[in-house]
Short mmCIF file of C-alpha atoms and ligand atoms in Angstrom, two decimals:
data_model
loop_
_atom_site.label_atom_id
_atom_site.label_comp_id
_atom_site.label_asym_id
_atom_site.label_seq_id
_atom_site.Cartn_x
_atom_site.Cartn_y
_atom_site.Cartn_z
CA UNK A 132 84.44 64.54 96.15
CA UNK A 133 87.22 65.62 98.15
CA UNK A 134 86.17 64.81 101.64
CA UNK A 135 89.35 66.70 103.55
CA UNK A 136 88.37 69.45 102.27
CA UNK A 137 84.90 69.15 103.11
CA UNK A 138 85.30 69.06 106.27
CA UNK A 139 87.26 72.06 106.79
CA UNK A 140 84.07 73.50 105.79
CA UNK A 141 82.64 72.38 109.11
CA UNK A 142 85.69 73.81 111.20
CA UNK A 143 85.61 75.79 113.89
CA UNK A 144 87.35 77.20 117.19
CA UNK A 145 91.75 76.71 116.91
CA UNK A 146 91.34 74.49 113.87
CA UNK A 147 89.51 77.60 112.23
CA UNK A 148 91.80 80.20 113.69
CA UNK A 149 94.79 77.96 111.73
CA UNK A 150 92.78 77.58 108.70
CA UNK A 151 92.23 81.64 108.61
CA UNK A 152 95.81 82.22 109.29
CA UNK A 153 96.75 79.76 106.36
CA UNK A 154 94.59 81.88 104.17
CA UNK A 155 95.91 85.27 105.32
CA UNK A 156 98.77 84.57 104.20
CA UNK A 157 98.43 84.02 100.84
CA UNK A 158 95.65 87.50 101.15
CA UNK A 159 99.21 88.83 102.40
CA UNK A 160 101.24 87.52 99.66
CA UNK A 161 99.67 88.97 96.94
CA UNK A 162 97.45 92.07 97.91
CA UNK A 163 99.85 92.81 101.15
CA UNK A 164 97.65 94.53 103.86
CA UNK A 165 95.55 96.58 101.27
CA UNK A 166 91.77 96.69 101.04
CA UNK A 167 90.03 97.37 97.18
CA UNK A 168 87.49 99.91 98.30
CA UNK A 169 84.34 99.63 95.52
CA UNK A 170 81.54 101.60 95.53
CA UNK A 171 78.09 99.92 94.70
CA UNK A 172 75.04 101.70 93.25
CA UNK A 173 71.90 99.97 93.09
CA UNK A 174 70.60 101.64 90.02
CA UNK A 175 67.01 99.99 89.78
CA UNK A 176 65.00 97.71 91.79
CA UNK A 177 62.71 96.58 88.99
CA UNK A 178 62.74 92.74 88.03
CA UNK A 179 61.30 90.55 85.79
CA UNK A 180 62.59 87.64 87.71
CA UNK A 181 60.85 85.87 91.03
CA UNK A 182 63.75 84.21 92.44
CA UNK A 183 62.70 82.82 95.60
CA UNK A 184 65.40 83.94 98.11
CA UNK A 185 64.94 87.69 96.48
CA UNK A 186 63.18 90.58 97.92
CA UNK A 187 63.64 92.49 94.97
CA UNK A 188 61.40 89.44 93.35
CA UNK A 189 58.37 90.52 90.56
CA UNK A 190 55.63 89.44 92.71
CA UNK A 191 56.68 91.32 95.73
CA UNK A 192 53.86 93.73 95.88
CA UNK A 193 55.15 95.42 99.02
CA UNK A 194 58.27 97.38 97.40
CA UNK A 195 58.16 100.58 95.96
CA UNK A 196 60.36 100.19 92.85
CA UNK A 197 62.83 102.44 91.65
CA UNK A 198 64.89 103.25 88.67
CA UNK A 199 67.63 105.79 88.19
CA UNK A 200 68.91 108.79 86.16
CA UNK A 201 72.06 109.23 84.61
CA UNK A 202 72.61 112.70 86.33
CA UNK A 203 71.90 110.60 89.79
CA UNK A 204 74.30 108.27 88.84
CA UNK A 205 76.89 110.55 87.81
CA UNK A 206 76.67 112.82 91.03
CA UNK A 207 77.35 109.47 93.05
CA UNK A 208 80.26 108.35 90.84
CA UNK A 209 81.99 111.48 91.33
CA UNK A 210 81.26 111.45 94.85
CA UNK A 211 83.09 107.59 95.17
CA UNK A 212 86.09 109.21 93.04
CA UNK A 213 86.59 112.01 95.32
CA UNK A 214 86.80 109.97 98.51
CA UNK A 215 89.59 107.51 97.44
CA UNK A 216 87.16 104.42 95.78
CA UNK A 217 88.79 102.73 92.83
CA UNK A 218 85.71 100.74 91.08
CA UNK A 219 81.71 101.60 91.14
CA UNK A 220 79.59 98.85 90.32
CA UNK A 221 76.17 99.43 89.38
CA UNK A 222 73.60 96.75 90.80
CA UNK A 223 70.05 96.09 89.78
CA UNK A 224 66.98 93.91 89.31
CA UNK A 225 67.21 91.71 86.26
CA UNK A 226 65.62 94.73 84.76
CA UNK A 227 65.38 94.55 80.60
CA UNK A 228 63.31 97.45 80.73
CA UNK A 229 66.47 99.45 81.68
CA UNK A 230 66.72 100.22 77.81
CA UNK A 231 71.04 99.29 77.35
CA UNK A 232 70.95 102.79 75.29
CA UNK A 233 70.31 104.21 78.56
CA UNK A 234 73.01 102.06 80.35
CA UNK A 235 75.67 102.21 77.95
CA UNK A 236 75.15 106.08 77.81
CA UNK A 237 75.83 105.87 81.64
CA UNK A 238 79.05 103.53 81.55
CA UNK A 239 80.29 105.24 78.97
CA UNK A 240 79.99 108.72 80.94
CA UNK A 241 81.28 107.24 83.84
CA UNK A 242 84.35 106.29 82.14
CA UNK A 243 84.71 109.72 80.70
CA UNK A 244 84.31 111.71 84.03
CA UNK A 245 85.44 109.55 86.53
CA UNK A 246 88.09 106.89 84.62
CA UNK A 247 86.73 104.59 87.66
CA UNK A 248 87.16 100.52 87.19
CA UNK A 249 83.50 99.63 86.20
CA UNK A 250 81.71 96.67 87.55
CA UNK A 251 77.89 95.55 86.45
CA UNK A 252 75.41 93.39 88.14
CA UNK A 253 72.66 93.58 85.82
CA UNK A 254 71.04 90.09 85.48
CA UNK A 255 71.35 87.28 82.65
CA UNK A 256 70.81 90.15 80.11
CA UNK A 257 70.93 89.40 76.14
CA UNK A 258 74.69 88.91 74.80
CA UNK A 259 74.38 91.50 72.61
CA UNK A 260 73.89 93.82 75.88
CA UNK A 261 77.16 92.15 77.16
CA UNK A 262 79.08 93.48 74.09
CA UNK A 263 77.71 96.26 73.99
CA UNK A 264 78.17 97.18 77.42
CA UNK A 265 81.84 95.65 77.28
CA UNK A 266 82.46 98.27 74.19
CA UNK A 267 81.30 101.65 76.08
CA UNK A 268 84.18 100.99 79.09
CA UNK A 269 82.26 98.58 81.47
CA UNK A 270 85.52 96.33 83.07
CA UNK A 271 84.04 93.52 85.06
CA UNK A 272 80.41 91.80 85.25
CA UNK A 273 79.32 89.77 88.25
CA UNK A 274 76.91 86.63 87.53
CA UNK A 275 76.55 84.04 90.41
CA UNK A 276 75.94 80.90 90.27
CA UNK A 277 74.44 80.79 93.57
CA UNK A 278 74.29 77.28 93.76
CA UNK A 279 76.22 74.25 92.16
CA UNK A 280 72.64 72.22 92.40
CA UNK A 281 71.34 72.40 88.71
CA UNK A 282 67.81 71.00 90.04
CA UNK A 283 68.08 73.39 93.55
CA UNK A 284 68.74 76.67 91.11
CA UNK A 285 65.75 75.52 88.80
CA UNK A 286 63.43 75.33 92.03
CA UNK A 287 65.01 78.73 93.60
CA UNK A 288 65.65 80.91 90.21
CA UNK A 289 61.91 79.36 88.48
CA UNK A 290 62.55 81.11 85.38
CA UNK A 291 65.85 80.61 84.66
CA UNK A 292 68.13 77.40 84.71
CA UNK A 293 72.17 76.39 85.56
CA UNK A 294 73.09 76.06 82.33
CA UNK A 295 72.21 79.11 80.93
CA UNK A 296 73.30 81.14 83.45
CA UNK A 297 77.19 79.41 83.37
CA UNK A 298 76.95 79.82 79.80
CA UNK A 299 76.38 83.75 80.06
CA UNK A 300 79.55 83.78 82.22
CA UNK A 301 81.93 82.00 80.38
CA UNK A 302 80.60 84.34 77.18
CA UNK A 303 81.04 87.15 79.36
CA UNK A 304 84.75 85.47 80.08
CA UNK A 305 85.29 84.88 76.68
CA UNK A 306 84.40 88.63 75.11
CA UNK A 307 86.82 90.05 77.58
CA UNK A 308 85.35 91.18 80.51
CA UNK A 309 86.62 90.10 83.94
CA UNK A 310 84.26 88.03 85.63
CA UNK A 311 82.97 87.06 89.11
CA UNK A 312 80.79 84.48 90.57
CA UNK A 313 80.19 82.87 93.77
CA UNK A 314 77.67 81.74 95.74
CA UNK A 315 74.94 82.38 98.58
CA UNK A 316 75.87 79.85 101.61
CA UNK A 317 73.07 77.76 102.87
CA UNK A 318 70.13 77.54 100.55
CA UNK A 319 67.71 75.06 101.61
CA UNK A 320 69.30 71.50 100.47
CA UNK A 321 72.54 72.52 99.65
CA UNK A 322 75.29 70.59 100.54
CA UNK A 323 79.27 71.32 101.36
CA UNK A 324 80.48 68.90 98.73
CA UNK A 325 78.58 71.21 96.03
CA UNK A 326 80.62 74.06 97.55
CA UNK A 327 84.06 72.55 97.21
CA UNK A 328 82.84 71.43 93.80
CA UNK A 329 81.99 75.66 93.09
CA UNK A 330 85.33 76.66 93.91
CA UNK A 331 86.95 74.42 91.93
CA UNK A 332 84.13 75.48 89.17
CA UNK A 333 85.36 79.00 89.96
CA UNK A 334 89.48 77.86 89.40
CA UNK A 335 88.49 76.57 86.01
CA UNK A 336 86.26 79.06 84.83
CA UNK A 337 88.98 81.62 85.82
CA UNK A 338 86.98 84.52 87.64
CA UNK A 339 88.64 87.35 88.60
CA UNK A 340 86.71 88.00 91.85
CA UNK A 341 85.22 85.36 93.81
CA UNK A 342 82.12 86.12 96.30
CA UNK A 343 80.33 84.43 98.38
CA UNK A 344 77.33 85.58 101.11
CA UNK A 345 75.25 83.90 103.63
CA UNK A 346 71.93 83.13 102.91
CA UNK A 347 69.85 86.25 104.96
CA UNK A 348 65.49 84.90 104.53
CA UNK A 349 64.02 87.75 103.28
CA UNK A 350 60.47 88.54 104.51
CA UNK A 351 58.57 89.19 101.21
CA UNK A 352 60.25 85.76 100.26
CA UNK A 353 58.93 82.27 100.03
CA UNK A 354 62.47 81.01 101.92
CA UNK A 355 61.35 83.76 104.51
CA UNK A 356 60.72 80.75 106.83
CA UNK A 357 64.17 79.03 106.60
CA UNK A 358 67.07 79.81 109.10
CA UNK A 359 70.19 82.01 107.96
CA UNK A 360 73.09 80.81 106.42
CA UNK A 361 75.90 79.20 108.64
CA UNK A 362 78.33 81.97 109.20
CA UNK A 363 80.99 79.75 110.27
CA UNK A 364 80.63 77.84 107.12
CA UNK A 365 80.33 81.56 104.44
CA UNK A 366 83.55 82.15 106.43
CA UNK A 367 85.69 78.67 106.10
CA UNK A 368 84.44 78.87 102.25
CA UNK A 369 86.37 82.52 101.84
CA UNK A 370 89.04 81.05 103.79
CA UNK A 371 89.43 77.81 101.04
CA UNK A 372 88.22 80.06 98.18
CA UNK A 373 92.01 82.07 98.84
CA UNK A 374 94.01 78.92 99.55
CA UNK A 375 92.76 77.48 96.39
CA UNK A 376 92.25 80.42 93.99
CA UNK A 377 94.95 82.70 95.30
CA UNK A 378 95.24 85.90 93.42
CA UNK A 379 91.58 86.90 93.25
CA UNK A 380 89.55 89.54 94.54
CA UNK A 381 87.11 88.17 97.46
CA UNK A 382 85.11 90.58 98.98
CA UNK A 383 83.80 91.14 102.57
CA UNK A 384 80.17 91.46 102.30
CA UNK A 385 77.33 93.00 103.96
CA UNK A 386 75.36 89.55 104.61
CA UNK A 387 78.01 88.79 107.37
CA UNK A 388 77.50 92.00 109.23
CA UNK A 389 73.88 91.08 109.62
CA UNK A 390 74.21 87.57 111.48
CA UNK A 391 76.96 88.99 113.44
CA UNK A 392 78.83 92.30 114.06
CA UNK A 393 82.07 91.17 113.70
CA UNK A 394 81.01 89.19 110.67
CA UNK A 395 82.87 91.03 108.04
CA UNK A 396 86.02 91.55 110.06
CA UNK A 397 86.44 87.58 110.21
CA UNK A 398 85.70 87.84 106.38
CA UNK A 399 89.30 90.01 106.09
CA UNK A 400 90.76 87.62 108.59
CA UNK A 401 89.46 84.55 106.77
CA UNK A 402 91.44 86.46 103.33
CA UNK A 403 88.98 88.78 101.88
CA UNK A 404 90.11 91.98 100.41
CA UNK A 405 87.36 93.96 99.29
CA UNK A 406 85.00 96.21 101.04
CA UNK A 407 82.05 97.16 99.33
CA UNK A 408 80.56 100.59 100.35
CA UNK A 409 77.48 101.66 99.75
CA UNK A 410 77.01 105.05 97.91
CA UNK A 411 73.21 104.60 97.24
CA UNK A 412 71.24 107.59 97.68
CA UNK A 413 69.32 107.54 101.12
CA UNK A 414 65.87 107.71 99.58
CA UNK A 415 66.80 104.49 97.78
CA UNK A 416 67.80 102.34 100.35
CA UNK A 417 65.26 101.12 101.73
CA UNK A 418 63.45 100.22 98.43
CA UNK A 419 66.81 97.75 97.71
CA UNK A 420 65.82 94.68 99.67
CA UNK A 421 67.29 92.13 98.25
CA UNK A 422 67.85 90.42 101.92
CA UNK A 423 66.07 91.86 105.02
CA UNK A 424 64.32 95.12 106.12
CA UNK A 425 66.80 95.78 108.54
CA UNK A 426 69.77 95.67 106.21
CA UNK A 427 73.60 96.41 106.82
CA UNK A 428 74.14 99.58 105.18
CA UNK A 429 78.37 99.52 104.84
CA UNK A 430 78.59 103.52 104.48
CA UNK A 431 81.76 105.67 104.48
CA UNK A 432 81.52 105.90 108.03
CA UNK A 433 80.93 102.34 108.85
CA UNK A 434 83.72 101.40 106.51
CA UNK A 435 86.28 103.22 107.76
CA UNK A 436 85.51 101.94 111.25
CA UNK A 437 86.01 98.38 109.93
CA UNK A 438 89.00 99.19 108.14
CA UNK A 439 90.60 100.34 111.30
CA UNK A 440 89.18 97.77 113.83
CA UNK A 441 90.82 95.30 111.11
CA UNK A 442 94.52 96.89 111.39
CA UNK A 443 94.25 96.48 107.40
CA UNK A 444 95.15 99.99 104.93
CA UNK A 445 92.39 101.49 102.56
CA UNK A 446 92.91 104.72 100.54
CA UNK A 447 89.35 105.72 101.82
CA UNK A 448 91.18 106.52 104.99
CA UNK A 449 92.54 109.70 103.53
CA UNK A 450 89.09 111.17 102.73
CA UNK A 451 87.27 113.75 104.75
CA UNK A 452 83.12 113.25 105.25
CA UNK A 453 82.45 116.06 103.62
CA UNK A 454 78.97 118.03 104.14
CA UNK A 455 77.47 116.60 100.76
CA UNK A 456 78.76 113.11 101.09
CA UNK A 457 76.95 113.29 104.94
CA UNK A 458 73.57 114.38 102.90
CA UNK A 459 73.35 111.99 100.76
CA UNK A 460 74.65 108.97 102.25
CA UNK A 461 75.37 108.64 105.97
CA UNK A 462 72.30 106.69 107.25
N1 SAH B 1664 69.55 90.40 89.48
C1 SAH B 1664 71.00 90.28 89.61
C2 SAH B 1664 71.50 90.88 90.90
C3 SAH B 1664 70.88 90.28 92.13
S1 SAH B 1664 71.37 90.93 93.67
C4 SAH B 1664 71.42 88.84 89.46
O1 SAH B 1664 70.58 87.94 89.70
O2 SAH B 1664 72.57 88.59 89.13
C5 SAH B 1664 73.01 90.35 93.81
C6 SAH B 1664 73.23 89.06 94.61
O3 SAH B 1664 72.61 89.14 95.88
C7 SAH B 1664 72.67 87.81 94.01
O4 SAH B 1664 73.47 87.32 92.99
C8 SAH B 1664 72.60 86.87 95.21
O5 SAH B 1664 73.78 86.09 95.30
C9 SAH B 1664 72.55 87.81 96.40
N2 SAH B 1664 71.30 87.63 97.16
C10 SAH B 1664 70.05 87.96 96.80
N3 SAH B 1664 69.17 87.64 97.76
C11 SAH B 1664 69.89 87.10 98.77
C12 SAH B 1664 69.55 86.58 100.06
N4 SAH B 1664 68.30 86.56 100.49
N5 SAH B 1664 70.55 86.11 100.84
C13 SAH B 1664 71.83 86.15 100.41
N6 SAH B 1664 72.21 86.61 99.21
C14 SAH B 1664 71.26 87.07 98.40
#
């Protein structure tokens, strides 16, 4: 246990401030003052899971469920090239029923017609999947740990278990894909030593992007009763996830905009640098509830705004909101 660094966990006010300026400068160091604009699809809401901080849970009764087309897909990938985004990742459910003909067909066409850097966040799907979706161009697959707790993830993910799901990720590591994991801040019971203990999990497994949100109750939940993650705390961990992983990508999530609305700019500050945006079709969004009903929906729009309130560069400055890209995005 490293108690030090536990407690910077807890800081805030001027001993915060110096703790984000710390980590800005190694942000500064190796990505300068860019921002790594992706674009996230959520491609299907289905799931076989019931994870109990999910809204996107199997028993939820009250969500009308979704799954997309290729052609859907496409028009949105070509719609993240053309405004300056670098990577799409496609986010669902853990959905098996998505057959993986279907999704390697669409990786493999995004690769063709868009050369984007692919990222997946499918669910604990079979290896096999993995390698096959690894073959047909996919770059990068996101699995998070969520906790460090093995017997806090059994209660919270009832189905599935630590072990497994760290073994998925280092095959996924170990096949060739670039990996991410992280975790959400302030599950009921967790502690700040098991978060210090993640990072350092993180170091050694040797993730490429590191990402972590705070915990938002969902209402079609059974945590719908528990209070919010600590901001402060999802902040300080970004902060000592940079000092102590340096070169990886750490985005700036959408969870911090929703407990405060200068949440993700003290994300950048703290050393993230990457800004999710969210090129979901309209009629979608509201189905994709993974946190609340009122979620943050990071847009073009919204995302340039941050970019520029945060004095940081982004080559989605350069693109124009073009009549189309209002249609079928702009909330
Ligand atoms: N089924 C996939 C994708 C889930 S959604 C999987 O399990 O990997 C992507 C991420 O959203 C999850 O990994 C989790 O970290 C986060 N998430 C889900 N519900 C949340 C909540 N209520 N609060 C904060 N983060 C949440």
């Amino acid at each position: 246990m490293n108690t030090t660094l536990t407690s910077k966990l807890a800081f805030l006010g001027n001993q915060q401030e110096t703790l984000f300026s710390e980590a800005f400068k190694v942000r500064q160091k190796y990505f300068g003052t860019e921002v790594y604009p992706r674009g996230v699809i959520e491609i299907s809401n289905h799931c076989l899971l019931n994870c109990h901080y999910c809204g996107m849970r199997k028993n939820n009764s009250n969500l009308k469920r979704y799954r997309m087309q290729v052609d859907e897909i496409m028009s949105q990938a070509h719609l993240m090239a053309d405004h300056g985004v670098k990577s799409i990742m496609l986010q669902s459910g853990d959905d098996y029923q998505f057959q993986i003909s279907e999704l390697k067909n669409i990786v493999k066409t995004i690769k063709t017609e868009t050369n984007l850097h692919i990222i997946l966040c499918l669910g604990e799907r079979k290896k096999t999947d993995f390698e096959t979706l690894l073959l047909s161009g996919a770059n990068m697959y996101i699995l998070k740990l969520e906790t460090m707790n093995p017997k806090l993830f059994a209660e919270v993910r009832p189905e599935t278990t630590f072990e497994r799901r760290l073994d998925k990720l280092k095959f996924l590591k170990n096949i060739g894909f670039e990996v991410s994991s992280g975790f959400i801040i302030g599950l009921p019971g967790q502690t700040l030593d098991e978060l210090i203990d993640g990072i350092y999990l993180l170091k050694e497994l040797g993730v490429e992007n590191a990402s972590v949100s705070p915990f938002i109750p969902n209402q079609d939940s059974p945590l719908n009763n528990y209070e919010p993650g600590n901001i402060n705390i999802a902040l300080n961990m970004i902060a000592l996830m940079r000092i102590i992983l340096g070169k990886v990508n750490i985005p700036s999530v959408s969870a911090f905009s929703m407990l405060n609305d200068e949440g993700q700019l003290r994300a950048f500050e703290a050393g993230a640098n990457v800004l999710t945006i969210n090129f979901s079709p309209l009629k979608n969004l509201e189905k994709y509830l993974i946190y609340d009903k009122k979620r943050a929906i990071v847009n073009l729009e919204y995302a340039k705004m941050l970019i520029k309130n945060s004095k940081l560069d982004c080559s989605i400055l350069q693109s124009k909101i073009t009549e189309r890209l209002a249609q079928t995005t702009i909330a």
